[in-house]
XYZ file of C-alpha atoms in Angstrom:
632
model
C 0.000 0.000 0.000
C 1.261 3.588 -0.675
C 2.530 5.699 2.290
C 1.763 9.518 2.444
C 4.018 11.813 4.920
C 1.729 14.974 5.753
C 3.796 17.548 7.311
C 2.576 19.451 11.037
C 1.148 22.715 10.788
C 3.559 24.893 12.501
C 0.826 25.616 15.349
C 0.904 22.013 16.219
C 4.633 21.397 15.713
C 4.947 23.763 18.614
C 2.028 22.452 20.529
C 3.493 18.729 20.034
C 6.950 20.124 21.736
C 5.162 21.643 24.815
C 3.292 18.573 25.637
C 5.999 16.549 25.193
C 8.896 18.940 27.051
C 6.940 20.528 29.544
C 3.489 19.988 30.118
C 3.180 17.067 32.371
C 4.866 16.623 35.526
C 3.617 13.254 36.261
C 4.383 11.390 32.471
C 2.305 7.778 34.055
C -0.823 10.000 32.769
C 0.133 9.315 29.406
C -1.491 5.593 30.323
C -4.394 7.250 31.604
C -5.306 8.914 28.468
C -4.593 5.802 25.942
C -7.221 3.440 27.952
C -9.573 6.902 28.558
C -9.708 7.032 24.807
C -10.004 2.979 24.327
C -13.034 2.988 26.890
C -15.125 6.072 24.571
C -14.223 3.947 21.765
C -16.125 1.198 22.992
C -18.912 3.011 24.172
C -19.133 4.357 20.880
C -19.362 1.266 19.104
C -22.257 -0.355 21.950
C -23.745 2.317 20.932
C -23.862 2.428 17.300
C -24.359 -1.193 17.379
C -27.637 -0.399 19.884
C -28.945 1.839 17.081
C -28.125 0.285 13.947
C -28.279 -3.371 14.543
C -27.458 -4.023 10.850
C -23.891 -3.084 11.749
C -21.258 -5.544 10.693
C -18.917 -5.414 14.242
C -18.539 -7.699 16.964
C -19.750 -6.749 19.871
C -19.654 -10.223 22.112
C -16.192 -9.392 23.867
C -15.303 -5.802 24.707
C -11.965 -5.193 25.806
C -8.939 -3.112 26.243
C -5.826 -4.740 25.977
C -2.582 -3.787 27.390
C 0.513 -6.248 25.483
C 4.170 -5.585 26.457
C 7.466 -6.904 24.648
C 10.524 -6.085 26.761
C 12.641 -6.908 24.340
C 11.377 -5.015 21.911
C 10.705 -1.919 24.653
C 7.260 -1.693 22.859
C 3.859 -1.038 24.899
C 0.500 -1.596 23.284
C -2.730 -0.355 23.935
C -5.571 -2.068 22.001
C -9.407 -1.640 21.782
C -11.827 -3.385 19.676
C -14.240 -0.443 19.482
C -15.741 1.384 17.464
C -12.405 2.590 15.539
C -11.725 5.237 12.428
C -11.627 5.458 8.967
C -8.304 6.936 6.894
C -10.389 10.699 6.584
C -11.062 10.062 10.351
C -7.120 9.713 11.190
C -6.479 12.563 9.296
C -8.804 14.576 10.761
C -8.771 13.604 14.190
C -5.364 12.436 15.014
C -3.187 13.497 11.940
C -3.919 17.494 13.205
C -3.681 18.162 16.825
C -6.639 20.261 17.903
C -7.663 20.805 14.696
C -9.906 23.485 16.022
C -9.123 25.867 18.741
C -4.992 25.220 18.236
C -3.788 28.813 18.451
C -6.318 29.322 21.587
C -4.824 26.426 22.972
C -0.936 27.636 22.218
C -1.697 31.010 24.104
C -3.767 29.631 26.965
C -0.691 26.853 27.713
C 1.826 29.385 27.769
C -0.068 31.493 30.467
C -1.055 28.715 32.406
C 0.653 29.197 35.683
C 0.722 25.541 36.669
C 1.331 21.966 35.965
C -1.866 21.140 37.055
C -3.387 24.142 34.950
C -1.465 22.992 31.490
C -2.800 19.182 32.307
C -6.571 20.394 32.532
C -6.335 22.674 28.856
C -4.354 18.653 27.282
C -8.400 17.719 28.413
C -9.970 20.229 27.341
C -8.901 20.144 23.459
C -8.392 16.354 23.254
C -5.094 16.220 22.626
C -4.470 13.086 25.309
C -3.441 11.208 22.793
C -0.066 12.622 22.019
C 1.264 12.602 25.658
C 2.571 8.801 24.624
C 5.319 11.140 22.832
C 6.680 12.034 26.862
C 7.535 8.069 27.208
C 8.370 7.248 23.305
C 10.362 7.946 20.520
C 7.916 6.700 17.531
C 3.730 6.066 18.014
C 2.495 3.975 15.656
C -1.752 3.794 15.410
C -3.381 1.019 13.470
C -7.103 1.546 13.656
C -10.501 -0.116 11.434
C -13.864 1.404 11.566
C -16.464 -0.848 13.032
C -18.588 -2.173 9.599
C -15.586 -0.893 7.113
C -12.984 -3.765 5.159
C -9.965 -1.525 4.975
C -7.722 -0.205 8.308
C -5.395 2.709 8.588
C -1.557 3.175 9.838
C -0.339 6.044 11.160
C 3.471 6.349 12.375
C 4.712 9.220 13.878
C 7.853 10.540 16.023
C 7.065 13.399 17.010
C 8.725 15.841 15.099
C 7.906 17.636 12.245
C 6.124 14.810 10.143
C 3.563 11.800 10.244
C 2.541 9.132 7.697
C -0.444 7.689 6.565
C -0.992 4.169 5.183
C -3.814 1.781 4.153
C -3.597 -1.719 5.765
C -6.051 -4.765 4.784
C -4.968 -7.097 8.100
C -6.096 -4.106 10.013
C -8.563 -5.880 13.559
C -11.706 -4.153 13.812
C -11.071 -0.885 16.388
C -7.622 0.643 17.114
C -4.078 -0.273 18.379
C -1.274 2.304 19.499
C 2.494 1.077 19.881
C 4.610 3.282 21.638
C 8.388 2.417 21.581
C 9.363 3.536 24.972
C 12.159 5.709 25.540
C 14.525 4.420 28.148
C 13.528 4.361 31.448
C 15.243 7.597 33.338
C 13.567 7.609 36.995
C 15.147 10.790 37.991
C 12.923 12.515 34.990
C 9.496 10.665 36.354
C 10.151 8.451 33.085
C 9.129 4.567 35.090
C 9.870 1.064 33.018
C 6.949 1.524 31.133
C 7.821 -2.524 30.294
C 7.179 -3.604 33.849
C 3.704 -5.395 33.736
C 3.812 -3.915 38.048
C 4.508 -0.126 37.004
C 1.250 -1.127 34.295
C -0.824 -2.534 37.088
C -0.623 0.753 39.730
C -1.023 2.950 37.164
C -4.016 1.168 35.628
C -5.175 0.827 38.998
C -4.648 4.372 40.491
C -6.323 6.096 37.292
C -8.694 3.731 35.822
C -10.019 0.927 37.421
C -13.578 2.423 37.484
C -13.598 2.012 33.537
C -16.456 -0.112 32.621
C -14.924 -2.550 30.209
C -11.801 -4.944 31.059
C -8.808 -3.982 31.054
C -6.419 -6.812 30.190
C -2.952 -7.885 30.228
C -1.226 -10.964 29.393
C 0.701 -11.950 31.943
C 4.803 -12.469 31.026
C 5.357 -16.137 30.145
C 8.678 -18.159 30.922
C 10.492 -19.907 27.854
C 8.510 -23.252 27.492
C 5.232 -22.267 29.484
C 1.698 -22.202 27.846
C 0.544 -18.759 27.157
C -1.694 -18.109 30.795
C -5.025 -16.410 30.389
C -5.027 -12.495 30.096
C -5.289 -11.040 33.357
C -7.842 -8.651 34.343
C -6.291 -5.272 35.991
C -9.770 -3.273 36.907
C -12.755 -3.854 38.895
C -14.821 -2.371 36.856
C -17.065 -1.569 39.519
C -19.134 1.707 38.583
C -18.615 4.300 41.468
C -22.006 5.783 41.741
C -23.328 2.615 42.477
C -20.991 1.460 45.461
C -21.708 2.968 48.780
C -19.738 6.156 49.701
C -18.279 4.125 52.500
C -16.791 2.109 49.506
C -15.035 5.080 47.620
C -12.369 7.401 48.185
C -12.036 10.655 47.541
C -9.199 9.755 45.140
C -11.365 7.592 42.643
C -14.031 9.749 42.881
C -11.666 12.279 41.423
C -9.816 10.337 38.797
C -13.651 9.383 37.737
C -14.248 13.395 37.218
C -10.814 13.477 35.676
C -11.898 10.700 33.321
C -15.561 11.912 31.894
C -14.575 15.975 31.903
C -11.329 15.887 30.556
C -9.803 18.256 33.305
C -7.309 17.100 35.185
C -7.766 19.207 38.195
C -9.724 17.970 41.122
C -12.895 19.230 41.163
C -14.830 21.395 43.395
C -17.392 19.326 44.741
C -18.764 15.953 44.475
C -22.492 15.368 44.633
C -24.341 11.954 45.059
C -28.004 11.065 44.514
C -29.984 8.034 44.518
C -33.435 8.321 44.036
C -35.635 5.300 44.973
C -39.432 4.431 43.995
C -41.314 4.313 40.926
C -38.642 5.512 38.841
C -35.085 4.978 40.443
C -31.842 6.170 39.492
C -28.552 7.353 40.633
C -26.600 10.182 40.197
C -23.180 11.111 40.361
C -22.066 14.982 39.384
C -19.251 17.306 39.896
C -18.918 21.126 40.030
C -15.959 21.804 38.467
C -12.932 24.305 40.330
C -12.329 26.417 37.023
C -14.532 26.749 34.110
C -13.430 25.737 30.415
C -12.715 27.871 27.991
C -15.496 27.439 25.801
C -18.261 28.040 28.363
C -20.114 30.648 26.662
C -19.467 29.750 23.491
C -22.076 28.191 20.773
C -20.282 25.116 20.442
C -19.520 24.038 24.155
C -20.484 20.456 24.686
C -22.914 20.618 27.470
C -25.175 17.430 29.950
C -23.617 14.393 31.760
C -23.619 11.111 30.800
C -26.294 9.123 30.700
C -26.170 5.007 31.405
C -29.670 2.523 31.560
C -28.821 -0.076 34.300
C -25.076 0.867 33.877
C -24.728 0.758 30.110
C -23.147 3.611 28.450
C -25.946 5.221 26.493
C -24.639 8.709 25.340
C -21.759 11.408 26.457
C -23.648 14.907 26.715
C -27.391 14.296 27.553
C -28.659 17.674 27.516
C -31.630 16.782 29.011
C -30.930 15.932 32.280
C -29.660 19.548 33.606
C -30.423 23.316 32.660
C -28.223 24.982 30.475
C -27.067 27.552 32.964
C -25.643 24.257 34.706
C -24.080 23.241 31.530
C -20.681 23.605 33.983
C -21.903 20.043 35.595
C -20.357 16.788 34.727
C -21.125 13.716 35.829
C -22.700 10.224 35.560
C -26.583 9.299 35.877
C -27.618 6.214 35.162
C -31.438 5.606 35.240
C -32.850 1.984 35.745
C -36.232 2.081 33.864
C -35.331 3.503 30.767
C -34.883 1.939 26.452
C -31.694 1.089 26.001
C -32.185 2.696 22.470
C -33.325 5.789 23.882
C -32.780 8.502 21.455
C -32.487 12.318 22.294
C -35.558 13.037 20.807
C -37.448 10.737 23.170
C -35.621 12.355 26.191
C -36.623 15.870 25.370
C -40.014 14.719 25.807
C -39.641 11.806 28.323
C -41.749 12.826 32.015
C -39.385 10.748 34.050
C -36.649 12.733 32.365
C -38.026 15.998 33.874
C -38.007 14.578 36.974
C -34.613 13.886 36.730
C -33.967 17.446 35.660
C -35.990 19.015 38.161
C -34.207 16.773 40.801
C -31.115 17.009 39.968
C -31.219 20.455 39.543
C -32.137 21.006 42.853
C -29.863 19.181 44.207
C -27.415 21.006 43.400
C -28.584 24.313 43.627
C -28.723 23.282 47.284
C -25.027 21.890 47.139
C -23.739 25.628 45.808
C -26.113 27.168 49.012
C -24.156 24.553 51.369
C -20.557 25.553 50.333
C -21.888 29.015 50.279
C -22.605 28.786 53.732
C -19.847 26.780 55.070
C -16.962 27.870 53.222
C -16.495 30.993 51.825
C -12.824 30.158 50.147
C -14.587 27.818 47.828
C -17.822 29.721 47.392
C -15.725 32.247 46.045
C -14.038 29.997 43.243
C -17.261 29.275 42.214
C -18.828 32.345 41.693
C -16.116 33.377 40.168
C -15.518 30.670 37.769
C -19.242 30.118 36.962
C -21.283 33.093 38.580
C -22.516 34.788 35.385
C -23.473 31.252 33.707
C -25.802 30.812 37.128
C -27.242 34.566 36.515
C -28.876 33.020 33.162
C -31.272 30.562 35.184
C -32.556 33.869 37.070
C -33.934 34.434 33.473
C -35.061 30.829 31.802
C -35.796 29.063 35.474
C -38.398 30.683 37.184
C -39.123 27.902 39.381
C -35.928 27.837 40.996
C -35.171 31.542 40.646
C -35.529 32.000 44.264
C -32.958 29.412 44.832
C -30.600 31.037 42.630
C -30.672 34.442 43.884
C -30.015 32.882 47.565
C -26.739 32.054 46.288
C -26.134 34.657 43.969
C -23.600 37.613 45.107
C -22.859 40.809 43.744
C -20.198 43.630 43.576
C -21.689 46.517 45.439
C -20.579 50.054 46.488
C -20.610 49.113 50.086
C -17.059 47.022 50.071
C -14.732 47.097 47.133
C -13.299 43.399 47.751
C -16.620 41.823 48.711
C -19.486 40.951 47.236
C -22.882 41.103 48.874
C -26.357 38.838 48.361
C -29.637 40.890 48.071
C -30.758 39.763 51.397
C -27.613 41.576 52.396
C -28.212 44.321 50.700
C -31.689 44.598 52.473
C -30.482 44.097 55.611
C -28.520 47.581 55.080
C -30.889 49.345 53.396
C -31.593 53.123 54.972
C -34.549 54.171 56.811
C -37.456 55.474 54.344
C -35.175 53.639 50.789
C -37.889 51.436 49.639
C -35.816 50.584 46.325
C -32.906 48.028 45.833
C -30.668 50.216 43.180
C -28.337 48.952 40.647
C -26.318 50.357 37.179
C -24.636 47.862 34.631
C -22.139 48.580 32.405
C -18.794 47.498 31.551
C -16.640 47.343 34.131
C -16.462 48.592 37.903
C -14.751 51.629 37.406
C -16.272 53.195 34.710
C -20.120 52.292 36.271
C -18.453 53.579 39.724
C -17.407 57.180 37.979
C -20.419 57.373 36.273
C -22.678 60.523 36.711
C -25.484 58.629 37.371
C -23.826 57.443 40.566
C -23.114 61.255 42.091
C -26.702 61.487 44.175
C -26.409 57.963 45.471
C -22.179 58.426 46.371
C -23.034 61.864 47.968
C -25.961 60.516 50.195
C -24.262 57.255 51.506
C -27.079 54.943 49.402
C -25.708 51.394 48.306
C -25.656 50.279 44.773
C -25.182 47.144 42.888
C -22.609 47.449 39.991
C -23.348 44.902 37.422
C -20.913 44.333 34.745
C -21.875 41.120 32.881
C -23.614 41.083 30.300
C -26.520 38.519 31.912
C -27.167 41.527 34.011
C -28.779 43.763 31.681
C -31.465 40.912 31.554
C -32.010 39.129 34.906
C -32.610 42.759 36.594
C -35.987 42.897 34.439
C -37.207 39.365 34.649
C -36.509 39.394 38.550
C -37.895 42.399 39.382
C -38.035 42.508 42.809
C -36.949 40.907 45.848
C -38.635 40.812 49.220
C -40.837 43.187 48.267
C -38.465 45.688 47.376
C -38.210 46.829 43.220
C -34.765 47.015 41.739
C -34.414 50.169 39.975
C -31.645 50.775 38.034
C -29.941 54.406 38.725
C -29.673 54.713 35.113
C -33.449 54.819 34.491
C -36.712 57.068 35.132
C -37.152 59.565 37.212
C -35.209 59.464 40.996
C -35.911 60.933 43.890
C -34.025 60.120 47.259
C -35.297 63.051 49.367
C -37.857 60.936 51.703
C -40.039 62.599 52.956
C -41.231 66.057 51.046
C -39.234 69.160 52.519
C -41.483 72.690 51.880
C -38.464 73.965 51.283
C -36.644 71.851 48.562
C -39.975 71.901 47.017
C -40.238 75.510 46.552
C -36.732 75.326 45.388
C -36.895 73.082 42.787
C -40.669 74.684 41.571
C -38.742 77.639 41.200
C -36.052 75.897 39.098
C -38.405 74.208 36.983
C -40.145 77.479 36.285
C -36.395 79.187 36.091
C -34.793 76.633 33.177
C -38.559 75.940 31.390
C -36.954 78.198 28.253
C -33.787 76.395 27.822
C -35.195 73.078 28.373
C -38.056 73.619 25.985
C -35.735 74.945 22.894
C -32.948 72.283 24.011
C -36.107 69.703 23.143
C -36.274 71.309 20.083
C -32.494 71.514 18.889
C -32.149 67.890 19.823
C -34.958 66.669 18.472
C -32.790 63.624 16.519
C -31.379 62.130 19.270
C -33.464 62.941 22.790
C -37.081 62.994 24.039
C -37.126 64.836 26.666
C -34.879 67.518 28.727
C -35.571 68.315 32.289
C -33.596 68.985 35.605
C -31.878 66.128 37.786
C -32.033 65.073 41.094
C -29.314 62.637 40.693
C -26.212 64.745 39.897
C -24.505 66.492 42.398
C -21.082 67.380 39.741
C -21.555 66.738 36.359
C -23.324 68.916 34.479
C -25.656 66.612 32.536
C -26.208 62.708 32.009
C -28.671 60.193 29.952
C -30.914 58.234 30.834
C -33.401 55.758 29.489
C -37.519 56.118 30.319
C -37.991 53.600 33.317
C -39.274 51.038 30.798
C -37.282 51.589 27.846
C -34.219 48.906 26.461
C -31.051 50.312 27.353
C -28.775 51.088 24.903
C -26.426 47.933 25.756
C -29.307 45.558 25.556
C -30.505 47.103 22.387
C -27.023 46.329 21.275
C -26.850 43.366 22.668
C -30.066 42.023 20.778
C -28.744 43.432 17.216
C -25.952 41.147 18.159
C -28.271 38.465 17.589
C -30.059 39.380 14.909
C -33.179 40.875 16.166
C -33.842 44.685 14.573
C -34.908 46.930 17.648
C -36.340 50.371 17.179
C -33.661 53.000 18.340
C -34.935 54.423 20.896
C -34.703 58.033 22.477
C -33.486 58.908 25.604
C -33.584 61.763 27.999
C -31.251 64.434 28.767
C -30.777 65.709 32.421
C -29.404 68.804 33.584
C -27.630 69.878 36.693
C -28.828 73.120 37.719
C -26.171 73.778 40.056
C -23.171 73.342 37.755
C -22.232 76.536 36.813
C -21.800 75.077 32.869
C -25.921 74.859 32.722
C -26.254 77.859 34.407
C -24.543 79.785 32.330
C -26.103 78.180 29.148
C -29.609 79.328 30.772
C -28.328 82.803 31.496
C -27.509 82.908 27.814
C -30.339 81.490 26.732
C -32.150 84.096 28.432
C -30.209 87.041 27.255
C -29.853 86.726 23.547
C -32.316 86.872 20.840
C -30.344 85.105 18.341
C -29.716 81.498 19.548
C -28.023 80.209 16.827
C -24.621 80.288 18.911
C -26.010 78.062 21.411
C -27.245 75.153 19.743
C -23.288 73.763 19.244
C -23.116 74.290 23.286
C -26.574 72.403 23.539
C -25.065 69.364 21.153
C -21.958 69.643 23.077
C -23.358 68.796 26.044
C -25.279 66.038 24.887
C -22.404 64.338 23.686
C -20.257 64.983 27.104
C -22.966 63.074 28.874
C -23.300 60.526 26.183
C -19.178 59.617 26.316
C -19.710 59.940 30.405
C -22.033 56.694 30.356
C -19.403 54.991 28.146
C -21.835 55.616 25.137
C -20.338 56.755 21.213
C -20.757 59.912 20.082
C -23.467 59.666 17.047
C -20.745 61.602 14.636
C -17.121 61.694 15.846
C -15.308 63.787 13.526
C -18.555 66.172 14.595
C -17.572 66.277 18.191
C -14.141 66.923 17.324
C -14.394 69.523 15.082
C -16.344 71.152 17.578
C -14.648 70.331 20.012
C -11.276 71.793 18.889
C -13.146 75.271 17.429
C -14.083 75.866 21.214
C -10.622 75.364 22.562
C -9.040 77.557 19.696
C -11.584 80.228 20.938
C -10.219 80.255 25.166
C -6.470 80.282 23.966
């Protein structure tokens, strides 16, 4: 048969090198992920075989199959799953992270720990190549379940690989290392020693669900002995916690999510009656990369009486807990259960509505009882949480009791809303909020000056969740959130004869200028009146109290849907001696014409001080610069 060499893309020539030079610290791992991918190739083929029963692949004997020659310093790793075709090798193994490779490069090089570059080898299922830490060449010989013709692909690591059809291929897939020699002082063990095989297979995989076999070593003259069997195969959600360490517990997380940390929590659940099943899931201590992205593979796995039935069943959590991973395996459901049937399966609501619960309470329990770790979490996953307060209304109230948020009151921590109630001032009825980008610039916004100056707490929301939730919640305890940004405020309390007089007269004072201000910005505002939340600046926007805001308006051009632009309304500060000077002018001159630049002027000031564009930049500018050439 005729041999192709392909040459590495440069991106994965370089990725190769790190794994190989300085990503693990512990190379036994590299074991780990050949049997890790063995098992999903025999789930694979169960299930294809399940489905399409036509399917010419033997299914009667399962196995993985570990086969060492010392002589030969070779180990083997065998499966007789569900295998690939050539296109499959070239696509799959032939280009490391075919997608997401330059992501990868940068996030490895600013990962800060061994531990940190391990979990990112998961996440972009690259596992394979770590057998380059322990050999010199790879070879893979693979055959799709149901296909005639098998594939060889030889590799050592440098800048090239090779491609060849085989006809003798087995059905599933085979990789050959050719070990390196041993060098314990670099972590690199006698990969030949059927003990070193044992405690590693052990340690890191003896949960797997199929056998994992080796053949014993066999004395000249001695019958060949019968394989030996190296795991238990005993699945851990169905052995009694007593039963399990911590340890496999972890390396069972490790194995299903790809991440080689540990993870945050572990949850168990076994639900007993007319519909039974039991539950294992994990809340992960960092989230992936891809979290938010359109692609992220989201659900746990899903077994019927503890066989393998698919890898991301969507059905059995929420997507704003598509963080979760984990194991459930139901008792009373079709082994040929498609996810079609599960979207509208009752018991599979259950599940959902269970299991969501569940651990809703688990994130209120660490919440309560460690902080450290509560902290992590809302961190790593706090704004994917925020999206249930929107799509779950049944459990909103179960989110919010563990949601926290950045706040004026502390600059380091963040505060619940029960908190924030509990602090509230005498005669504040409202719980206040403003979103925007980031802390700072929400913090310096004008909007803020009324609220800073009178000691009056406010959240400051900067995902992008927020602009959302905030409407859908509405209130809590009774109290409304308002956002500072929006409608009309008042924070005097209780009516003072005095202030009212004062501010009648200013209303009847600036009615001219804010009248023909209407007028001049007719384009672009709705309204102009005098403010009662600014206390420096000398104008802001803001949005009617039940108008889109102007990020949410972007945010839902973003995707696709055409909103109406809507208007907004311009405030003025009738104590900053800018606006009173533009009223005494007003007042004064009969030809206005002058004015109407200072009018758009000031628009646009307060339009940049909410973090907002200016409509026409070259405009502001221009104008900009003529009034500066004027004062010099």
């Amino acid at each position: 048969m005729t041999t192709e060499t392909f040459e590495f893309q440069v991106e994965a020539r370089q990725l190769l090198q790190l794994m190989i030079h300085s990503v693990y610290s512990n190379k036994d791992v590299f074991l780990r992920e050949l049997v890790s991918n063995a098992s999903d190739a025999l789930d694979k083929l169960r299930l294809e075989k399940l489905r399409d029963d036509s399917l010419d692949a033997d299914v009667s004997d399962l196995h993985i199959e570990i086969d060492v020659d010392k002589e030969a310093r070779t180990l083997t790793v065998r499966d007789n799953g569900i295998g690939m075709s050539y296109d499959e090798v070239g696509q799959l193994i032939g280009t490391i992270a075919n997608s997401g490779t330059a992501t990868f490069l940068k996030e490895l090089r600013e990962a800060q720990d061994a531990a940190g570059a391990e979990g990112l080898i998961g996440q972009f299922g690259v596992g394979f190549y770590s057998g380059f830490m322990v050999a010199d060449e790879v070879t893979l010989v693979t055959r799709r379940a149901g296909e005639g013709q098998g594939t060889r692909w030889t590799s050592s690591g440098e800048s090239t690989y090779t491609l060849e059809k085989v006809d003798d291929a087995p059905q599933g897939t085979s990789v050959t290392l050719h070990l390196k020699p041993a060098d314990p002082e670099n972590q690199l063990h006698d990969y030949t020693s059927p003990w070193t095989i044992k405690q590693i297979v052990k340690r890191y995989s003896d949960f797997i669900t199929w056998p994992i076999r080796m053949v014993p070593e066999v004395a000249d003259g001695e019958d060949a002995p019968e394989p030996e069997t190296l795991n238990s195969m005993k699945a851990l959600w169905a052995r009694s916690r007593d039963e399990v360490s911590d340890d496999e517990y972890h390396e069972l997380y490790k194995h299903i999510s790809h991440d080689w940390r540990e993870p945050l929590e572990t949850i168990r659940l076994q639900a007993e009656g007319t519909f039974e099943y039991q539950a294992l899931l994990f809340v992960p201590s960092h989230a992936p990369h891809d979290l938010f992205t359109r692609d992220f593979k989201r659900g746990v796995q899903l077994y019927v009486k503890r066989v393998f039935i698919m890898d991301d069943c969507e059905a059995l959590l929420p997507p704003y807990l598509r963080f979760v991973k984990g194991v459930v395996d139901a008792q009373d459901l079709s082994l040929n259960v498609s996810r079609e049937i599960l979207q509208q399966d009752r018991h599979i609501r259950m599940m959902q509505r269970r299991l969501t619960k569940k651990v809703l309470s688990t994130i209120k329990e660490i919440k309560t009882k460690d902080a450290d770790r509560y902290a992590t979490f809302w961190r790593e996953f706090g704004t994917a949480l925020k999206e249930g307060l929107v799509t779950d209304s049944e459990n909103r109230d179960a989110i919010l009791a563990v949601a926290s948020f950045a706040t004026t009151h502390a600059e380091d921590e963040p505060t619940t809303l029960a908190q924030y109630v509990e602090r509230m001032k005498d005669g504040q009825d409202d719980i206040y909020y403003i979103t925007g980008e980031s802390r700072q610039s929400i913090e310096n916004s004008p909007h803020m000056e009324a609220f800073r100056d009178k000691g009056i707490e406010v959240l400051l929301l900067t995902d992008a969740v927020d602009e959302v939730w905030v409407d859908a919640v509405g209130e809590y305890e009774g109290k409304k959130l308002r956002s500072v940004a929006k409608g009309e405020i008042d924070l005097d309390g209780e009516k003072d004869e005095k202030a009212e007089g004062e501010r009648e007269k200013q209303a009847e004072d600036y009615a001219g200028l804010l009248g023909w201000m209407r007028e001049q910005l007719d384009e672009d505002i709705k309204e102009v009146r005098l403010s009662a939340r600014l206390t420096v600046s000398p104008a802001c926007v803001v949005s009617d109290a039940h108008d889109l805001t102007p990020a949410l308006e972007n945010m839902y051009r973003a995707m696709g849907q055409e909103v109406p632009r809507t208007k907004r309304i311009l405030e003025l500060n009738p104590g900053h001696p800018l606006v009173k000077n533009l009223n005494e002018a007003y007042k004064e001159r009969e030809d206005r014409s002058g004015l109407v630049e200072s009018a758009e002027l000031l628009h646009t000031l307060a339009v940049l001080a909410e973090g907002g564009q200016p409509k026409d930049p070259a405009r502001f500018v221009k104008l900009v610069a003529d009034r500066l050439e004027r004062t010099l």
